[in-house]
Amino acid sequence: MRLCTRCVLPGIYRNIHFDANGICNYCHTYERLRTRLTDFKALSALGDERFERVRGRYPYDCLIGLSGGKDSSWIALQLVRKKKLKCLGFTFDNGFLTDYARSNIRLVAERLGIEHFFYEVDWDIHKRFYEQAVRWFGTPCPGCSYSSYALSYKIAFERQIPLVVHGRSRSQMFRELLAGSPDAFLPFVKLNISPYEREKNLQATLEARMKIERFISIAMPNRVMRQRFYDEFFPPTDELRDAAMIPEFLGYFLYQYYDEGAMMDELEKELGWERPDRSGILTHADCAVHDAAEYLYRQVFGYPMVSFELSVLVREGDLPREEALKLLAEHTGRESVPDESLDYLCEQVSIQRGELAGICKRLRRQKRWRNRLLRIKNFLLRPKLDL
Ligand SMILES: [Zn+2]
């Protein structure tokens, strides 16, 4: 399969095209924005300005979603111990939290002395959302990321907490750094790395919401269910427009260099945080169905889920391309089917194991057509991303 000669994105990746040297448009976009995205002195000043703007003015300064993984745990540690901010912790109990995650969450909240609660989703609705995510997108992951982030925003809005600090890594935030991307979180990247303005915050929030709603309208065709979903996860738009304070959805790793190894060392030393058994790069020990999700993704898209995250690491200079290729080969070469994880996913979301192959086959065909159309559209319109 053709790969970008600079990063490791495959030639069948959404929206991709190559120049004469085989370098992809994602690499070119990143290159154009590199100075802005890596000037950590200016960026951390922007972050600190935000923390100072809200400090002590509301019942809590920040809301942090704790998943039990390294990223959110480390951010909680920074916000509480280094920035001395008053934080409220919450965990989106998606039904797939591992015991490992639960014990780390409790440990982090207790050692840092922060108030924390588990939010249990309305499983009746959410189960269908996961099911539809698998049927329409070939992976349950959007079911979590969209609803947990939407929910964190709603909780912050209702409780008057001005900052929702999330733990998306730089590779997660920058993987779709391209004009015309449907990535719902992209509007916040631009917002977070500019001086704060309420109007811009409202616009970014509404744009992200519109993108998530587009996704949900596909994944949840039933209108009644869809409305129940919006009611549970989104604050009403008119209330948001008129509110004196609207929270900002903040990516901590935009302001801060991301070093997985150093972060885990610090967590162990400072909090006695437990490192996962598989602590290799880009693992997700906090999710019981991650192996299933990764497997399904590979079946549908034809390349491993880690491709885009590895590519960001290469572009940012954090991983040599040869290393990324090795890791990619490891993921591509995984022939074993993660039966346990797949069975668990199917059982939870009421899909028959036997249906999966058919679902993947149908989606593979659809993706091919969608990619072609997107390529033509982008060739004609040539959109440009400006941060
Ligand atoms: Zn590339």
mmCIF file of C-alpha atoms in Angstrom, residues 152-306:
data_model
loop_
_atom_site.group_PDB
_atom_site.id
_atom_site.type_symbol
_atom_site.label_atom_id
_atom_site.label_comp_id
_atom_site.label_asym_id
_atom_site.label_seq_id
_atom_site.Cartn_x
_atom_site.Cartn_y
_atom_site.Cartn_z
ATOM 1 C CA SER A 152 -18.661 17.318 30.043
ATOM 2 C CA TYR A 153 -19.569 20.605 28.392
ATOM 3 C CA LYS A 154 -23.181 20.323 29.526
ATOM 4 C CA ILE A 155 -22.178 19.550 33.125
ATOM 5 C CA ALA A 156 -19.829 22.544 33.142
ATOM 6 C CA PHE A 157 -22.542 24.791 31.735
ATOM 7 C CA GLU A 158 -25.125 23.681 34.288
ATOM 8 C CA ARG A 159 -22.734 23.956 37.222
ATOM 9 C CA GLN A 160 -21.168 27.224 36.097
ATOM 10 C CA ILE A 161 -17.651 25.865 35.639
ATOM 11 C CA PRO A 162 -15.762 28.055 33.157
ATOM 12 C CA LEU A 163 -13.189 25.549 31.814
ATOM 13 C CA VAL A 164 -13.616 21.984 30.623
ATOM 14 C CA VAL A 165 -10.063 20.686 30.423
ATOM 15 C CA HIS A 166 -9.811 17.543 28.326
ATOM 16 C CA GLY A 167 -6.986 15.068 27.832
ATOM 17 C CA ARG A 168 -6.976 14.524 24.091
ATOM 18 C CA SER A 169 -3.379 14.011 23.075
ATOM 19 C CA ARG A 170 -1.756 16.148 20.382
ATOM 20 C CA SER A 171 -1.914 13.221 17.986
ATOM 21 C CA GLN A 172 -5.655 12.970 18.584
ATOM 22 C CA MET A 173 -6.186 16.703 18.181
ATOM 23 C CA PHE A 174 -4.026 17.057 15.065
ATOM 24 C CA ARG A 175 -4.902 13.883 13.216
ATOM 25 C CA GLU A 176 -7.501 15.647 11.052
ATOM 26 C CA LEU A 177 -5.735 18.967 10.831
ATOM 27 C CA LEU A 178 -6.978 19.745 7.356
ATOM 28 C CA ALA A 179 -9.458 22.107 5.756
ATOM 29 C CA GLY A 180 -12.861 20.561 5.148
ATOM 30 C CA SER A 181 -12.342 17.960 7.882
ATOM 31 C CA PRO A 182 -15.506 16.738 9.601
ATOM 32 C CA ASP A 183 -13.572 16.490 12.904
ATOM 33 C CA ALA A 184 -15.870 18.057 15.507
ATOM 34 C CA PHE A 185 -13.000 19.113 17.758
ATOM 35 C CA LEU A 186 -11.047 21.092 15.203
ATOM 36 C CA PRO A 187 -12.906 24.386 15.891
ATOM 37 C CA PHE A 188 -11.590 24.243 19.468
ATOM 38 C CA VAL A 189 -7.953 24.003 18.372
ATOM 39 C CA LYS A 190 -8.197 27.379 16.710
ATOM 40 C CA LEU A 191 -10.170 28.797 19.637
ATOM 41 C CA ASN A 192 -7.745 27.563 22.304
ATOM 42 C CA ILE A 193 -4.605 28.904 20.638
ATOM 43 C CA SER A 194 -6.017 32.410 20.164
ATOM 44 C CA PRO A 195 -6.624 35.075 22.830
ATOM 45 C CA TYR A 196 -9.951 34.364 24.527
ATOM 46 C CA GLU A 197 -13.124 36.004 23.193
ATOM 47 C CA ARG A 198 -16.599 34.995 24.280
ATOM 48 C CA GLU A 199 -18.090 35.357 20.800
ATOM 49 C CA LYS A 200 -15.436 33.132 19.234
ATOM 50 C CA ASN A 201 -16.014 30.569 21.976
ATOM 51 C CA LEU A 202 -19.739 30.526 21.242
ATOM 52 C CA GLN A 203 -19.110 30.140 17.501
ATOM 53 C CA ALA A 204 -16.629 27.282 17.980
ATOM 54 C CA THR A 205 -18.986 25.545 20.402
ATOM 55 C CA LEU A 206 -21.918 25.805 18.007
ATOM 56 C CA GLU A 207 -19.801 24.649 15.068
ATOM 57 C CA ALA A 208 -18.592 21.598 17.010
ATOM 58 C CA ARG A 209 -22.152 20.864 18.051
ATOM 59 C CA MET A 210 -23.350 21.083 14.457
ATOM 60 C CA LYS A 211 -20.693 18.576 13.389
ATOM 61 C CA ILE A 212 -21.635 16.171 16.175
ATOM 62 C CA GLU A 213 -25.330 16.563 15.335
ATOM 63 C CA ARG A 214 -24.597 15.676 11.722
ATOM 64 C CA PHE A 215 -22.980 12.481 12.919
ATOM 65 C CA ILE A 216 -25.838 11.706 15.302
ATOM 66 C CA SER A 217 -28.458 12.293 12.628
ATOM 67 C CA ILE A 218 -26.827 9.461 10.650
ATOM 68 C CA ALA A 219 -26.195 7.186 13.595
ATOM 69 C CA MET A 220 -29.615 7.743 15.180
ATOM 70 C CA PRO A 221 -32.301 7.881 12.514
ATOM 71 C CA ASN A 222 -35.137 7.602 15.051
ATOM 72 C CA ARG A 223 -36.263 11.160 15.903
ATOM 73 C CA VAL A 224 -37.549 10.425 19.384
ATOM 74 C CA MET A 225 -34.335 8.668 20.391
ATOM 75 C CA ARG A 226 -32.295 11.434 18.860
ATOM 76 C CA GLN A 227 -34.135 14.071 20.862
ATOM 77 C CA ARG A 228 -33.621 12.082 24.062
ATOM 78 C CA PHE A 229 -29.946 11.986 23.226
ATOM 79 C CA TYR A 230 -29.695 15.753 22.665
ATOM 80 C CA ASP A 231 -31.587 16.411 25.891
ATOM 81 C CA GLU A 232 -29.164 14.258 27.834
ATOM 82 C CA PHE A 233 -25.955 15.527 26.297
ATOM 83 C CA PHE A 234 -26.356 19.111 25.081
ATOM 84 C CA PRO A 235 -27.331 22.307 26.856
ATOM 85 C CA PRO A 236 -30.224 24.039 25.021
ATOM 86 C CA THR A 237 -28.766 26.273 22.275
ATOM 87 C CA ASP A 238 -30.833 29.368 23.152
ATOM 88 C CA GLU A 239 -29.752 29.192 26.808
ATOM 89 C CA LEU A 240 -26.165 28.902 25.630
ATOM 90 C CA ARG A 241 -26.418 31.957 23.391
ATOM 91 C CA ASP A 242 -27.856 34.125 26.176
ATOM 92 C CA ALA A 243 -25.718 32.900 29.065
ATOM 93 C CA ALA A 244 -23.425 35.339 30.859
ATOM 94 C CA MET A 245 -20.776 32.619 31.155
ATOM 95 C CA ILE A 246 -20.165 29.863 28.647
ATOM 96 C CA PRO A 247 -17.482 27.261 29.371
ATOM 97 C CA GLU A 248 -14.470 26.868 27.132
ATOM 98 C CA PHE A 249 -13.526 23.374 25.970
ATOM 99 C CA LEU A 250 -9.787 23.376 26.507
ATOM 100 C CA GLY A 251 -7.093 21.074 25.130
ATOM 101 C CA TYR A 252 -4.331 21.090 27.745
ATOM 102 C CA PHE A 253 -1.835 19.475 25.383
ATOM 103 C CA LEU A 254 -2.063 22.399 23.002
ATOM 104 C CA TYR A 255 -0.115 24.411 25.562
ATOM 105 C CA GLN A 256 2.244 21.729 26.626
ATOM 106 C CA TYR A 257 4.781 19.396 25.047
ATOM 107 C CA TYR A 258 3.541 15.811 25.170
ATOM 108 C CA ASP A 259 5.972 13.236 26.577
ATOM 109 C CA GLU A 260 4.257 9.939 27.409
ATOM 110 C CA GLY A 261 7.228 8.388 29.207
ATOM 111 C CA ALA A 262 7.904 11.387 31.432
ATOM 112 C CA MET A 263 4.204 11.733 32.210
ATOM 113 C CA MET A 264 3.886 8.135 33.401
ATOM 114 C CA ASP A 265 7.058 8.475 35.508
ATOM 115 C CA GLU A 266 5.679 11.584 37.179
ATOM 116 C CA LEU A 267 2.299 9.944 37.836
ATOM 117 C CA GLU A 268 3.942 6.929 39.435
ATOM 118 C CA LYS A 269 6.207 9.029 41.592
ATOM 119 C CA GLU A 270 3.698 11.668 42.666
ATOM 120 C CA LEU A 271 0.501 9.643 42.986
ATOM 121 C CA GLY A 272 1.434 5.967 43.010
ATOM 122 C CA TRP A 273 -0.521 5.723 39.782
ATOM 123 C CA GLU A 274 -0.485 2.264 38.257
ATOM 124 C CA ARG A 275 1.090 1.850 34.840
ATOM 125 C CA PRO A 276 -0.851 -0.432 32.490
ATOM 126 C CA ASP A 277 0.528 -3.918 31.694
ATOM 127 C CA ARG A 278 0.789 -2.977 28.061
ATOM 128 C CA SER A 279 2.339 0.424 28.431
ATOM 129 C CA GLY A 280 3.606 0.651 24.855
ATOM 130 C CA ILE A 281 2.959 3.668 22.741
ATOM 131 C CA LEU A 282 -0.682 4.571 21.951
ATOM 132 C CA THR A 283 -2.326 1.876 24.090
ATOM 133 C CA HIS A 284 -5.715 2.281 25.768
ATOM 134 C CA ALA A 285 -5.825 0.288 28.983
ATOM 135 C CA ASP A 286 -8.893 2.214 30.128
ATOM 136 C CA CYS A 287 -11.275 0.698 27.578
ATOM 137 C CA ALA A 288 -12.540 -2.900 27.587
ATOM 138 C CA VAL A 289 -13.474 -2.870 23.897
ATOM 139 C CA HIS A 290 -10.481 -1.065 22.466
ATOM 140 C CA ASP A 291 -9.058 -4.249 20.917
ATOM 141 C CA ALA A 292 -12.403 -4.932 19.231
ATOM 142 C CA ALA A 293 -12.603 -1.338 18.008
ATOM 143 C CA GLU A 294 -9.094 -1.519 16.590
ATOM 144 C CA TYR A 295 -9.818 -4.804 14.854
ATOM 145 C CA LEU A 296 -13.070 -3.542 13.271
ATOM 146 C CA TYR A 297 -11.398 -0.342 12.161
ATOM 147 C CA ARG A 298 -8.731 -2.314 10.310
ATOM 148 C CA GLN A 299 -11.387 -4.453 8.620
ATOM 149 C CA VAL A 300 -13.323 -1.419 7.401
ATOM 150 C CA PHE A 301 -10.597 1.065 6.557
ATOM 151 C CA GLY A 302 -7.869 -1.325 5.492
ATOM 152 C CA TYR A 303 -5.188 0.230 7.687
ATOM 153 C CA PRO A 304 -4.603 0.291 11.462
ATOM 154 C CA MET A 305 -6.259 2.901 13.645
ATOM 155 C CA VAL A 306 -2.826 3.986 14.911
#
